[in-house]
Tab-separated table of C-alpha atoms in Angstrom:
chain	number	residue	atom	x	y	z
A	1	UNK	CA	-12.936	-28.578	-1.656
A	2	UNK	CA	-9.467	-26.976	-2.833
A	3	UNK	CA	-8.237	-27.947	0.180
A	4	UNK	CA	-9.113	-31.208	0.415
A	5	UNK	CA	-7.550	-32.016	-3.184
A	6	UNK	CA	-4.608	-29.936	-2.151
A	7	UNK	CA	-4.145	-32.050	0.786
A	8	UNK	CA	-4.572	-35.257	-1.403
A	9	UNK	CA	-2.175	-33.878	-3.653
A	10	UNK	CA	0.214	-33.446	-0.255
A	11	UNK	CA	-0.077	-36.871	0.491
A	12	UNK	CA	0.206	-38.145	-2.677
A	13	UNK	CA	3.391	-36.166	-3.391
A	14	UNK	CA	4.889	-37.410	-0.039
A	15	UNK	CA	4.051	-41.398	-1.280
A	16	UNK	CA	5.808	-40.637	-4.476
A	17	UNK	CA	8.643	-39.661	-2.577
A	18	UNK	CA	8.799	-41.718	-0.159
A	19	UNK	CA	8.780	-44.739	-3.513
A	20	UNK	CA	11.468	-42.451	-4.851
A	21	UNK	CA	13.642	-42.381	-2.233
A	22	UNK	CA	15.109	-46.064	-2.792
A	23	UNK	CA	17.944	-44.651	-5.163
A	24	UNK	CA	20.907	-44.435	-2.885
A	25	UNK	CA	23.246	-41.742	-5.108
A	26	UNK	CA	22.689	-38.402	-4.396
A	27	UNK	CA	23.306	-35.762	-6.748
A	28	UNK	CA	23.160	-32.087	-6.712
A	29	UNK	CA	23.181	-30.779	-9.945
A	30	UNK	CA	22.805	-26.931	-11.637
A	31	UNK	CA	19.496	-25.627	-12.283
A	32	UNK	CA	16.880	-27.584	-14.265
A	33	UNK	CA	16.737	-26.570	-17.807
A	34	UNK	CA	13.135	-27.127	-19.023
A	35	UNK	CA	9.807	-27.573	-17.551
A	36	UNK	CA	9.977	-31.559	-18.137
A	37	UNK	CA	12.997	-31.575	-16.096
A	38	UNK	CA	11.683	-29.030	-12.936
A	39	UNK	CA	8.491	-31.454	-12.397
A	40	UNK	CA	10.956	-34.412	-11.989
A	41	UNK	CA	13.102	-32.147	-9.355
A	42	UNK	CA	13.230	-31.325	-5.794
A	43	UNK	CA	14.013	-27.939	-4.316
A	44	UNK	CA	16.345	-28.209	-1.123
A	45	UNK	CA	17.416	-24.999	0.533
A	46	UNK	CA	19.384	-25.513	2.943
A	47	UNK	CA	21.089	-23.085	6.392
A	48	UNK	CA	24.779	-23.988	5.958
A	49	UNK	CA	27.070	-22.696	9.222
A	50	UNK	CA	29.410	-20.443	7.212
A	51	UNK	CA	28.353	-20.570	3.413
A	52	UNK	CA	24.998	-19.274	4.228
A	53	UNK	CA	22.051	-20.266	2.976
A	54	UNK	CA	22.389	-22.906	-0.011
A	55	UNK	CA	20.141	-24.543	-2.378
A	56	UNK	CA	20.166	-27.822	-4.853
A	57	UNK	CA	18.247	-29.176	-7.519
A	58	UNK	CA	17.806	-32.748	-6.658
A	59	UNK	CA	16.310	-35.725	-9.167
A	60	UNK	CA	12.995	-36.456	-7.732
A	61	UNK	CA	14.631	-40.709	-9.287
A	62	UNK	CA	17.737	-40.157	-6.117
A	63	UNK	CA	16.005	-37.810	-3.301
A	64	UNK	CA	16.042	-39.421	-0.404
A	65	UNK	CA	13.256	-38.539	1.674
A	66	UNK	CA	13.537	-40.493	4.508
A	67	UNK	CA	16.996	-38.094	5.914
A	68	UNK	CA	14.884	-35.891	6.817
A	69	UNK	CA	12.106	-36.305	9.595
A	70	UNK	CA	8.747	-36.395	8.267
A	71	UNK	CA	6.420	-34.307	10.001
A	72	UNK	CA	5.089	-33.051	7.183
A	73	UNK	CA	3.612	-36.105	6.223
A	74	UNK	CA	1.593	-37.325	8.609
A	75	UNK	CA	-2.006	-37.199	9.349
A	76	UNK	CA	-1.559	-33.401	10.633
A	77	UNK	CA	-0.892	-32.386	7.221
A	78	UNK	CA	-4.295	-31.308	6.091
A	79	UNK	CA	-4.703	-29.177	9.433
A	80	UNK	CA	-1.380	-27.686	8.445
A	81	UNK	CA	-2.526	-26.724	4.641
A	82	UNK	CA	-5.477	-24.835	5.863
A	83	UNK	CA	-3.387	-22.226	7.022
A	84	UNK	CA	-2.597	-20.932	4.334
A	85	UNK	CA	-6.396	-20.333	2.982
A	86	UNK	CA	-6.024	-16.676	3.169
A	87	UNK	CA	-9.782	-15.274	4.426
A	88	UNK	CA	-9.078	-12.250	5.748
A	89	UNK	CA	-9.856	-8.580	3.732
A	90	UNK	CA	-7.111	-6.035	4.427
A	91	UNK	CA	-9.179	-3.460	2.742
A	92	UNK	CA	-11.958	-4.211	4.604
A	93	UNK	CA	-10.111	-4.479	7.713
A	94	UNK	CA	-8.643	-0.770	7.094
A	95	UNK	CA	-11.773	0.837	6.699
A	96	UNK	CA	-13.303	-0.323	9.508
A	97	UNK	CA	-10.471	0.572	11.598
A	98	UNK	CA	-10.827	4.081	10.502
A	99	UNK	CA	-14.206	4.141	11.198
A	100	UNK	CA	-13.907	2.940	14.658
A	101	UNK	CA	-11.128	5.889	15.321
A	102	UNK	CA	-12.789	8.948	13.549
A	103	UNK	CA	-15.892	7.983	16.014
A	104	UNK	CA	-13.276	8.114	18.846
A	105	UNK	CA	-12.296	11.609	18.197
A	106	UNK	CA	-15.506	12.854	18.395
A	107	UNK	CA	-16.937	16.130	20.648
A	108	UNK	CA	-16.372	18.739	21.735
A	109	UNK	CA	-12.427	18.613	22.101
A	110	UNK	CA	-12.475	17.925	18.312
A	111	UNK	CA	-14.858	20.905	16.999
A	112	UNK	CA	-11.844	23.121	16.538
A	113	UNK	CA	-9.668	20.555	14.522
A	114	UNK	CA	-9.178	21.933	10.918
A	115	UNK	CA	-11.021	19.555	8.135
A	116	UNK	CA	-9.475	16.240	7.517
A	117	UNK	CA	-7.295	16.487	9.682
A	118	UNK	CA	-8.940	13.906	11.923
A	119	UNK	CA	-8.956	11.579	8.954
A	120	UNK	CA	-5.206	11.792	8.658
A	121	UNK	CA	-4.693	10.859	12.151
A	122	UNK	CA	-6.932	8.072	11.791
A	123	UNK	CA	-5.592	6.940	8.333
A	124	UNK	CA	-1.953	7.343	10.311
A	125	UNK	CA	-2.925	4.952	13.287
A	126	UNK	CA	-4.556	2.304	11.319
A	127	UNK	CA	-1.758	2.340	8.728
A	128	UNK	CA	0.485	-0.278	10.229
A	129	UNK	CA	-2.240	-2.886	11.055
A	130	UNK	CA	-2.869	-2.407	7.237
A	131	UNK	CA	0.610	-3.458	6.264
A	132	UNK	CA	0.977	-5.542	8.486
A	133	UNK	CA	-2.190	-7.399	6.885
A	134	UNK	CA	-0.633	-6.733	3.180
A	135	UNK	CA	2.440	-8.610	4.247
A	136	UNK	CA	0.830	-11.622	5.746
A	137	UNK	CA	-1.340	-11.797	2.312
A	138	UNK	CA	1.537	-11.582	0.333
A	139	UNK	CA	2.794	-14.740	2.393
A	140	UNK	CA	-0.459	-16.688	1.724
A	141	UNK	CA	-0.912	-15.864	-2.022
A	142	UNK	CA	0.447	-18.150	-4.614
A	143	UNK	CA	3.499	-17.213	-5.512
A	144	UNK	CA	4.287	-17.141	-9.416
A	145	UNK	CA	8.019	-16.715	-10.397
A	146	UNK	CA	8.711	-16.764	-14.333
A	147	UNK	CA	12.561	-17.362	-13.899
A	148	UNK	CA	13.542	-20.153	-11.782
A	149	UNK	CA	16.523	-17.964	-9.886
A	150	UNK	CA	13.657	-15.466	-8.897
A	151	UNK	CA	11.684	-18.216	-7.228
A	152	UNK	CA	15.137	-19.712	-5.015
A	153	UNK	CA	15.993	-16.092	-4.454
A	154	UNK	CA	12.806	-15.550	-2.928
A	155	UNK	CA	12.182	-18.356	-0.800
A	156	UNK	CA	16.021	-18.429	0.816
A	157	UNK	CA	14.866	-14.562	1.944
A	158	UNK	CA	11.591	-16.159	2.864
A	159	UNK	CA	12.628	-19.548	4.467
A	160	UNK	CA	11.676	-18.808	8.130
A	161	UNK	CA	8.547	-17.307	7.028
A	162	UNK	CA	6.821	-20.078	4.336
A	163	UNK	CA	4.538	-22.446	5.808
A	164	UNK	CA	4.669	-26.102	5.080
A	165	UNK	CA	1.318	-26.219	1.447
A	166	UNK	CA	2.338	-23.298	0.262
A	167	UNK	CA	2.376	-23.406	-3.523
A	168	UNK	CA	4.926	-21.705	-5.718
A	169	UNK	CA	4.782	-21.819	-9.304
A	170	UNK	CA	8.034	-21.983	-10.675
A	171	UNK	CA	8.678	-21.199	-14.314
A	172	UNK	CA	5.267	-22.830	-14.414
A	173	UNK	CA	5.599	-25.908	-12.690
A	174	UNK	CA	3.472	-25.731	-9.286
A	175	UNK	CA	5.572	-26.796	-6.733
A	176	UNK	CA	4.369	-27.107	-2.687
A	177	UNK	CA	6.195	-26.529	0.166
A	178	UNK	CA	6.774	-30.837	1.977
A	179	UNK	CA	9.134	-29.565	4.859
A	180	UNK	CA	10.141	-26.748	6.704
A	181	UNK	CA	13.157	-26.612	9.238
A	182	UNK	CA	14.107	-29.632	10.144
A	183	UNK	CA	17.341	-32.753	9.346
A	184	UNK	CA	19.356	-29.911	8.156
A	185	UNK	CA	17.122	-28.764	5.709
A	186	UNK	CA	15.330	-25.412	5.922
A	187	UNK	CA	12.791	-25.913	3.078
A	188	UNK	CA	12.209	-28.920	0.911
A	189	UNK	CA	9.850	-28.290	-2.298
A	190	UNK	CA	8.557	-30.934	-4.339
A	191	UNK	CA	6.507	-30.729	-8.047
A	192	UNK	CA	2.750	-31.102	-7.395
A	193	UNK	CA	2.845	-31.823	-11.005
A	194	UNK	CA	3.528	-35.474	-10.318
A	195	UNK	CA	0.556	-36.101	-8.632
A	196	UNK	CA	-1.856	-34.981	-10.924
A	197	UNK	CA	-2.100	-38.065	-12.028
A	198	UNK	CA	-3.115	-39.778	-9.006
A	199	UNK	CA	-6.843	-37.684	-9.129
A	200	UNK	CA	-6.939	-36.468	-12.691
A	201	UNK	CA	-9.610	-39.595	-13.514
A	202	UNK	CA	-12.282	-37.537	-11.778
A	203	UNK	CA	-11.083	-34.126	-14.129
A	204	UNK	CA	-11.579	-35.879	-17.303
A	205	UNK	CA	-14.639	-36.087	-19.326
A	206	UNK	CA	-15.930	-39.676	-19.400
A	207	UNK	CA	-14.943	-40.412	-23.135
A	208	UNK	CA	-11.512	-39.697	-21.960
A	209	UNK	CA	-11.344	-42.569	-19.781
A	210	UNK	CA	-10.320	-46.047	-21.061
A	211	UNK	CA	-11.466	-49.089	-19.079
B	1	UNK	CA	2.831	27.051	8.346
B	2	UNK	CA	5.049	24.495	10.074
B	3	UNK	CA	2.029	22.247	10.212
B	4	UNK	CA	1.221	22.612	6.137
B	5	UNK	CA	5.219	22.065	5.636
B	6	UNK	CA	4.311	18.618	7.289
B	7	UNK	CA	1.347	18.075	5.440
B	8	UNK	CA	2.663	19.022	1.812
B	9	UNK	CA	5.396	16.679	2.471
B	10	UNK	CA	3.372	13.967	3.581
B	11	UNK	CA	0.161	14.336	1.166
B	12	UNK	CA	2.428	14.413	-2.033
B	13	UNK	CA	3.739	11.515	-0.924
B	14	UNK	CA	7.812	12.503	-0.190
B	15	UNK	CA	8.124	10.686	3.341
B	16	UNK	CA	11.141	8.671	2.121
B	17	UNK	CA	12.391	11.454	0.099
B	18	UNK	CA	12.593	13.711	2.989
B	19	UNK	CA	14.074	10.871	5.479
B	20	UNK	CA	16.990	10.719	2.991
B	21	UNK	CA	17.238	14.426	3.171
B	22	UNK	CA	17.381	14.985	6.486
B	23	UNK	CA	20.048	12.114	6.794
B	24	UNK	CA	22.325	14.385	4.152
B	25	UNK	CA	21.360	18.203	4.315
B	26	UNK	CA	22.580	20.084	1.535
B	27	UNK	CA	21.894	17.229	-1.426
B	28	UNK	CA	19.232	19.446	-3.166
B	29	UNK	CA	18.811	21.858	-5.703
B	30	UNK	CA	19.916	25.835	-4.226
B	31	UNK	CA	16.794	28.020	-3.907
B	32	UNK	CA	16.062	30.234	-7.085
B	33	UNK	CA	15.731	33.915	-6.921
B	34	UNK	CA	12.144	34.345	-9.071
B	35	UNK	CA	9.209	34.389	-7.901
B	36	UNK	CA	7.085	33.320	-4.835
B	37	UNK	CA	8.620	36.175	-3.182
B	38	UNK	CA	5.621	36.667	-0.148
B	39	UNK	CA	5.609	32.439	0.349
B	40	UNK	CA	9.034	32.286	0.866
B	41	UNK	CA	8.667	35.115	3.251
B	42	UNK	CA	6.133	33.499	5.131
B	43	UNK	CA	8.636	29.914	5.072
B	44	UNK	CA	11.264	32.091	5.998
B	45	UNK	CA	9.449	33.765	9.096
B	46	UNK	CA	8.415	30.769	10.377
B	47	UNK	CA	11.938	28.781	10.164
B	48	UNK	CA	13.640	31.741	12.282
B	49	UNK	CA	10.637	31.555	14.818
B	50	UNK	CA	11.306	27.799	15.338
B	51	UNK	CA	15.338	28.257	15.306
B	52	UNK	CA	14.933	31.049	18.669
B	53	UNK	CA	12.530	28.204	19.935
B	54	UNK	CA	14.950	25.856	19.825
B	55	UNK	CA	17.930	27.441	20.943
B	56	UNK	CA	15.623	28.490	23.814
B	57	UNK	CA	17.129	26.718	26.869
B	58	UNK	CA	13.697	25.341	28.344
B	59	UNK	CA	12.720	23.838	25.083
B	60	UNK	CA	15.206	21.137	25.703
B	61	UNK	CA	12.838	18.766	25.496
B	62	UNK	CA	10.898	19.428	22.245
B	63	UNK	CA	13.961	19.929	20.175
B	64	UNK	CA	14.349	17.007	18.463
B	65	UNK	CA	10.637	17.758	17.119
B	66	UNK	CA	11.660	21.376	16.631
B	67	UNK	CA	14.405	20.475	13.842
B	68	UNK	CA	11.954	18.184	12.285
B	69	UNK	CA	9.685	21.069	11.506
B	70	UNK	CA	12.710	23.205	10.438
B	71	UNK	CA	14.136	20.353	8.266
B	72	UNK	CA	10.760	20.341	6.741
B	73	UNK	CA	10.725	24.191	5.785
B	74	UNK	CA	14.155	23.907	4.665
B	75	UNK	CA	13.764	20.841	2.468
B	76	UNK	CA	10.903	22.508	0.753
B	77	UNK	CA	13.240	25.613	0.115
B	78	UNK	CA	16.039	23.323	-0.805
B	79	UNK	CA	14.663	20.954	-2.899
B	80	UNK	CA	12.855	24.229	-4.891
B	81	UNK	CA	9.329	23.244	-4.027
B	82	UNK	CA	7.823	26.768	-3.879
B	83	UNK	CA	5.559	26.160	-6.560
B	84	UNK	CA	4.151	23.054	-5.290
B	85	UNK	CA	3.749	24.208	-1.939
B	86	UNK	CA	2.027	27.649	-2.831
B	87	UNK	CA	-0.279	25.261	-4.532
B	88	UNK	CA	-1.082	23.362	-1.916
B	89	UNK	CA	-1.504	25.996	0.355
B	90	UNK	CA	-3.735	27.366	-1.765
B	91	UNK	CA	-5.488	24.185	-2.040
B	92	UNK	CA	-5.960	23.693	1.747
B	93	UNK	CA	-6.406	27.161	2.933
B	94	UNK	CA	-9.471	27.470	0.321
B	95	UNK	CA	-10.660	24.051	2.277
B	96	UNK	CA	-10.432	22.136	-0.944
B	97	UNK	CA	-11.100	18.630	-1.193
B	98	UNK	CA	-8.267	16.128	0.021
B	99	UNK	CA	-5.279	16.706	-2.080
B	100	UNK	CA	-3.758	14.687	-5.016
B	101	UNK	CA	-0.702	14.038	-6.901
B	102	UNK	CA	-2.051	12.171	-9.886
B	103	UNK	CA	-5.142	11.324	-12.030
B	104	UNK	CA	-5.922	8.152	-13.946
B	105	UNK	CA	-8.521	6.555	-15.908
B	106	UNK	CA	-7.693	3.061	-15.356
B	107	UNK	CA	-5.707	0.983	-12.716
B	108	UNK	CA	-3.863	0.201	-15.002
B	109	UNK	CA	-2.373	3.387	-16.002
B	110	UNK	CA	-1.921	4.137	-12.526
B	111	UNK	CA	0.187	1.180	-12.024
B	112	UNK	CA	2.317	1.856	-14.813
B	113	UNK	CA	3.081	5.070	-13.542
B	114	UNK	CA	4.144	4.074	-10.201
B	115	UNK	CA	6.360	1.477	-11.781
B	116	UNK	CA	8.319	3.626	-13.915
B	117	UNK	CA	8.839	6.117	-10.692
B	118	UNK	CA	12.276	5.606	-9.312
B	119	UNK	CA	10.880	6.277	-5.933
B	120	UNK	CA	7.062	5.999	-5.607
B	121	UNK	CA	5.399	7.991	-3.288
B	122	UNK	CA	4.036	6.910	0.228
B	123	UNK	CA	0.663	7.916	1.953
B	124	UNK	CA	0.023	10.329	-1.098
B	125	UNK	CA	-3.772	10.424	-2.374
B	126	UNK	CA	-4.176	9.612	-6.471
B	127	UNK	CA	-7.422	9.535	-8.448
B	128	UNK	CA	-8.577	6.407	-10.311
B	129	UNK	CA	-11.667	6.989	-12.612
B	130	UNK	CA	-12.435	9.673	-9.701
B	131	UNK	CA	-12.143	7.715	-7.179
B	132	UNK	CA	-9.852	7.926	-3.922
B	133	UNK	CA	-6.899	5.675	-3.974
B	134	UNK	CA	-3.737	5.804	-1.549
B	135	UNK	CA	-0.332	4.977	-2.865
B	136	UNK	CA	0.681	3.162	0.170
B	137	UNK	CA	4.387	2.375	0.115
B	138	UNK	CA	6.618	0.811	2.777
B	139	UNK	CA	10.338	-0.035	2.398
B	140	UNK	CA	10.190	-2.137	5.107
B	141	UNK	CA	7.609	-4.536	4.740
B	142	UNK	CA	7.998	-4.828	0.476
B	143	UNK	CA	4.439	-3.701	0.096
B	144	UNK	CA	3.327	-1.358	-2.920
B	145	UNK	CA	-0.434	-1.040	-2.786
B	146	UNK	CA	-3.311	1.173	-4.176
B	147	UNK	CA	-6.298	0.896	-1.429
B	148	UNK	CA	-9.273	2.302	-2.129
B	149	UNK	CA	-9.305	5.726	0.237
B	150	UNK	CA	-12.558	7.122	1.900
B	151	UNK	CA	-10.916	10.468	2.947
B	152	UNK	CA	-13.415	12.175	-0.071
B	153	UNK	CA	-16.447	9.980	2.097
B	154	UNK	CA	-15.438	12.180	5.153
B	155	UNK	CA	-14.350	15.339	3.674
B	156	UNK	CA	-17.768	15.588	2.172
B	157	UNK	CA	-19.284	14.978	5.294
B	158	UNK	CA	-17.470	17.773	6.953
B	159	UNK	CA	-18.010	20.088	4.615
B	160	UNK	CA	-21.363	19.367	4.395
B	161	UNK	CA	-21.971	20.513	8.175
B	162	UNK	CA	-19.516	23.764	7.843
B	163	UNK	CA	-21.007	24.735	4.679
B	164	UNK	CA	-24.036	23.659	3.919
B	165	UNK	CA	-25.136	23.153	0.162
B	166	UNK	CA	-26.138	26.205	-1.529
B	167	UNK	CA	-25.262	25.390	-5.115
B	168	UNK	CA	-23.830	28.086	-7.655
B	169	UNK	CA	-25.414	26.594	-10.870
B	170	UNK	CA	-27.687	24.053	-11.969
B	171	UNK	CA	-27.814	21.736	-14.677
B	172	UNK	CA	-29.873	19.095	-16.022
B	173	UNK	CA	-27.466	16.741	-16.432
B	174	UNK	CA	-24.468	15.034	-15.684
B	175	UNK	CA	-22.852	15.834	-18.910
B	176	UNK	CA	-24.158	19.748	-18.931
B	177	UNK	CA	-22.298	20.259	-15.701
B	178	UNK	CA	-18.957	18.480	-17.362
B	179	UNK	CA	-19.537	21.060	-20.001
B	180	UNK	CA	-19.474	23.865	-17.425
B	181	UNK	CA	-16.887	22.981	-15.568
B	182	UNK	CA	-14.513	21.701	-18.034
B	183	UNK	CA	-14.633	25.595	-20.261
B	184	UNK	CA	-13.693	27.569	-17.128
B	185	UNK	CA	-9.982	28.329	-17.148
B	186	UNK	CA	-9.577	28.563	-13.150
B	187	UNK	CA	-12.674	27.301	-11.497
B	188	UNK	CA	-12.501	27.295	-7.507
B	189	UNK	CA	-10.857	24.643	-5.734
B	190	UNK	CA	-14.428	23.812	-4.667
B	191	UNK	CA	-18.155	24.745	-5.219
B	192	UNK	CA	-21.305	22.995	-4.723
B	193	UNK	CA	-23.868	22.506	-7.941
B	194	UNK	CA	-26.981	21.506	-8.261
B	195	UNK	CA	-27.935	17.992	-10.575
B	196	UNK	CA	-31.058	16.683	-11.866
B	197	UNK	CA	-32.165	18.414	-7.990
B	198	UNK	CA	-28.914	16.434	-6.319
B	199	UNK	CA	-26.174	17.991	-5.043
B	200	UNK	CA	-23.165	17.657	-6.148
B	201	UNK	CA	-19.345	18.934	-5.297
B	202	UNK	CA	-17.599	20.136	-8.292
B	203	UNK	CA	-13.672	19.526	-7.581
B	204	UNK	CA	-10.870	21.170	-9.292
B	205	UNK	CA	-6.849	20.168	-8.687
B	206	UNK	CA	-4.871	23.276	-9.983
B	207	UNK	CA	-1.321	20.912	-9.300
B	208	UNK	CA	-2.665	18.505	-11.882
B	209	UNK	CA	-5.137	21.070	-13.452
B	210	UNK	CA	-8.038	18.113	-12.948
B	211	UNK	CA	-11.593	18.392	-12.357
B	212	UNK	CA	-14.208	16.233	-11.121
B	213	UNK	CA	-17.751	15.547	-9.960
B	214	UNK	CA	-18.702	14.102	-6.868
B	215	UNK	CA	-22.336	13.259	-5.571
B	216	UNK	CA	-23.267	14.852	-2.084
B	217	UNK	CA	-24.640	11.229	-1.353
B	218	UNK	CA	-20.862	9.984	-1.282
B	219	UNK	CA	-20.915	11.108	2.373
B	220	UNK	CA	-23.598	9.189	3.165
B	221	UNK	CA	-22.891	6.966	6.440
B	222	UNK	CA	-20.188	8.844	7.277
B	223	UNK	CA	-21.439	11.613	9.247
B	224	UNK	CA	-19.935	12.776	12.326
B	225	UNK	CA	-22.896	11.477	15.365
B	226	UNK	CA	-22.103	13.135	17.493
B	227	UNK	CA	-23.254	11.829	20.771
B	228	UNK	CA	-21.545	14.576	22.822
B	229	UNK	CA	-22.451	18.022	23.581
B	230	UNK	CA	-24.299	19.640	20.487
B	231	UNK	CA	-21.979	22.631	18.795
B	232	UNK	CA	-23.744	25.703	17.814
C-alpha cells in the first residue's frame, strides 16, 4: 500500500519534471532559504574530476531533466522502490545467531569453560553480522535532517550507497531519491511535496472536495 | 590474570580506549603508590611471566599475542585502574552475574548518558529497568546501538546447573525482598531467594553499588541440551 503510493508519487514526480524541464536557463544558485522554496528545488550532487564531489540547488521552473538518462523513470521503478522496504530484524537476527553458536559449543570439550565465557565468544562471532545489519538499516530508514547542510553533507558521503526511492526529509520537506549515477550526475533528488497533489483527492474528507 | 586483564577491558567497554593506548604507550596517568598493594602484585607477577615468555626464542610465533596481554596489564596499571579491576575480579571470581558499567531506569536516561560521553563504550553490558542491554559501538560502521542482551538468560542457566537453587531467605513478596536487599550494606555479588515459592537471583554490582532481582524463570529456554556425553 505505501509502496504503491510511493511509487505513484515516483512517477508523478518524474512527469512534473519531465513538464518542467522546458525552461532552457540553468541556474545554480546557494541554498534554498525556506521550506516554500526547498519543495520547488532539485538536489544535484554531482562527482566532479578534481573539485570533488559538488552539489546545486536547482529551480524545479529550469531543471532540465531530460540531460540526464532516465532509468529511473521507467516502468522498473516500482520494482526498484521496494528495495528499500526494510523487513529484516537485526535484533532478532542477533539472537538467533547466538543461539545457534552457544548450541555449537556444546559437550564435553566445553564442561571445563569458566561461566559465560561461552556467551562472550558467541556474542563476539555474531557481532559483525549484527553491524553489518545496523548499517544496512540505517541505509533503508528515512532519513530526517533538520539543517539542510546536514542532509547534502550526508548524502555526498553516502552517494554510492543510496538507492534510487529513498526518502530524505530535508528541513522538513520529503524529498526522494529520481537518479543515481548516471549523465554526470551522481544523485538527483527531487521534492515529493509536489506531488501530493496529484493523489491528495482520495486523503481528504468528502466535504473537502469541490465538484 | 592475563585472561581477566582482557575481560575487564573488554566488559567495561574500553576496546577503543585501549587501541589508542597501545598505539601511544606512556599517554596515561603514572601508577599511585596507595593501596591495592596484593592486586598489583598479582598484575605485576603475571606481566614479568609473559615478558620471559616472550623473549623466549621459540615463542616467536605467539609474540605478537604475548604483548597484547602485556599491553593489557600495563594499561590497567597505567591508566590507574586498580580499583576497577579489583572490583571486577572480585565480581567474576565470586561467579557473579555478567558485569555492568551503568544502571538506568529509562532508555532514555541511558541515551543521554552515552551522548554526553566523549568516547562511549563498546561491547560493555548496561542495565535498563533491569534489563540486559549492550552498548554496541563501532567507529567504523557509524553505528551506536543499545540491543537488548540475553547474557543474564544464559548466565542463569549456568548457574542454575553448577549451583543449584537453595535459597538463603524467603519472602512473601516482591517488595519484602527489595526491602531486604536494599538495607544490607554489602550483600554478596550473588545469592538465590526464595518468592511467593519462586526462585529468584538477588544481584548486587559493588562498581555501581546496584542491586536487582531476577526470576529463575528468566533462563527458561536457554538451557544447555546437551546431546553429548552426560557430565557427572
Amino acid at each position: 500500500m505505501r509502496t504503491g503510493s510511493t511509487a505513484r508519487r515516483l512517477m508523478a514526480a518524474s512527469l512534473s519534471l519531465l513538464l518542467a524541464s522546458c525552461g532552457t536557463t540553468r541556474y545554480s544558485g546557494p541554498s534554498p532559504m525556506d521550506a516554500h522554496e526547498l519543495s520547488s528545488s532539485v538536489l544535484v550532487i554531482k562527482d566532479v574530476w578534481g573539485a570533488g564531489v559538488t552539489h546545486s540547488w536547482e529551480p524545479m521552473s529550469s531543471f532540465d531533466l531530460s540531460r540526464y538518462p532516465s532509468r529511473a523513470i521507467d516502468s522498473s521503478l516500482a520494482g526498484r522502490t521496494v528495495r528499500v522496504a526494510w523487513t529484516r530484524n537485526c535484533e532478532d537476527e542477533r539472537d538467533a545467531c547466538v543461539e545457534m553458536c552457544m548450541k555449537s559449543l556444546t559437550g564435553p570439550d566445553w564442561s571445563h569453560a569458566s561461566k559465560g565465557s561461552r556467551f562472550k565468544i558467541c556474542d563476539g562471532r555474531c557481532r559483525p553480522a549484527y553491524i553489518d545489519c545496523c548499517r544496512l538499516r540505517e541505509q533503508a530508514e528515512v532519513r530526517n535532517f533538520p539543517v539542510v547542510d546536514d542532509a547534502v553533507d550526508w548524502l555526498k558521503q553516502h552517494r554510492k550507497e543510496v538507492l534510487v526511492g529513498t526518502v530524505v526529509a530535508i528541513a522538513g520537506v520529503a524529498f526522494v531519491v529520481i537518479v543515481v549515477g548516471t549523465g554526470g550526475a551522481a544523485l538527483i533528488l527531487a521534492p515529493a511535496v509536489l506531488l501530493v497533489s496529484s493523489d491528495v483527492s482520495s486523503e481528504l474528507p468528502p466535504m473537502a472536495v469541490k465538484p | 590474570m592475563a585472561r581477566d586483564a582482557l575481560l575487564f577491558i573488554e566488559v567495561t567497554g574500553q576496546r577503543y580506549r585501549f587501541e589508542d593506548f597501545r598505539k601511544s604507550p606512556g599517554t596515561g596517568v603514572p601508577p599511585r603508590a596507595e593501596g591495592f598493594a596484593s592486586l598489583r602484585e598479582r598484575l605485576n607477577k603475571t606481566a614479568e611471566f609473559f615478558t620471559q615468555l616472550r623473549d623466549e626464542p621459540e615463542s616467536a610465533a605467539e609474540r605478537e599475542l604475548i604483548q597484547v596481554i602485556l599491553d593489557a596489564l600495563h594499561f590497567i596499571s597505567s591508566t590507574d585502574q586498580y580499583s576497577a579491576f579489583g572490583e571486577y575480579v572480585a565480581h567474576v571470581e565470586a561467579g557473579g552475574p555478567p558485569y555492568v558499567v551503568a544502571a538506568f531506569a529509562t532508555k532514555e536516561e541511558a541515551e543521554a548518558w552515552l551522548k554526553q560521553l566523549p568516547q562511549p563504550p563498546d561491547s560493555a553490558n548496561i542495565l535498563i529497568a533491569n534489563r540486559y542491554h549492550d552498548v554496541v559501538h563501532d567507529l567504523k560502521a557509524h553505528v551506536l546501538r543499545l540491543p537488548r542482551s540475553r547474557a543474564l538468560a544464559y548466565y542463569l542457566a549456568e548457574l542454575k546447573k553448577e549451583q543449584p537453587p537453595s535459597a538463603v531467605a524467603s519472602f512473601r513478596s516482591l517488595e519484602e525482598a527489595t526491602a531486604w536487599l536494599q538495607s544490607q550494606s554489602e550483600p554478596a555479588s550473588w545469592a538465590w531467594v526464595l518468592i511467593a515459592g519462586e526462585f529468584y537471583l538477588a544481584a548486587y554490582y559493588r562498581n555501581i553499588h546496584h542491586r536487582a532481582l531476577y526470576p529463575l524463570s528468566m533462563s527458561k529456554g536457554y538451557d544447555e541440551k546437551s546431546k553429548e556425553t552426560p557430565r557427572q
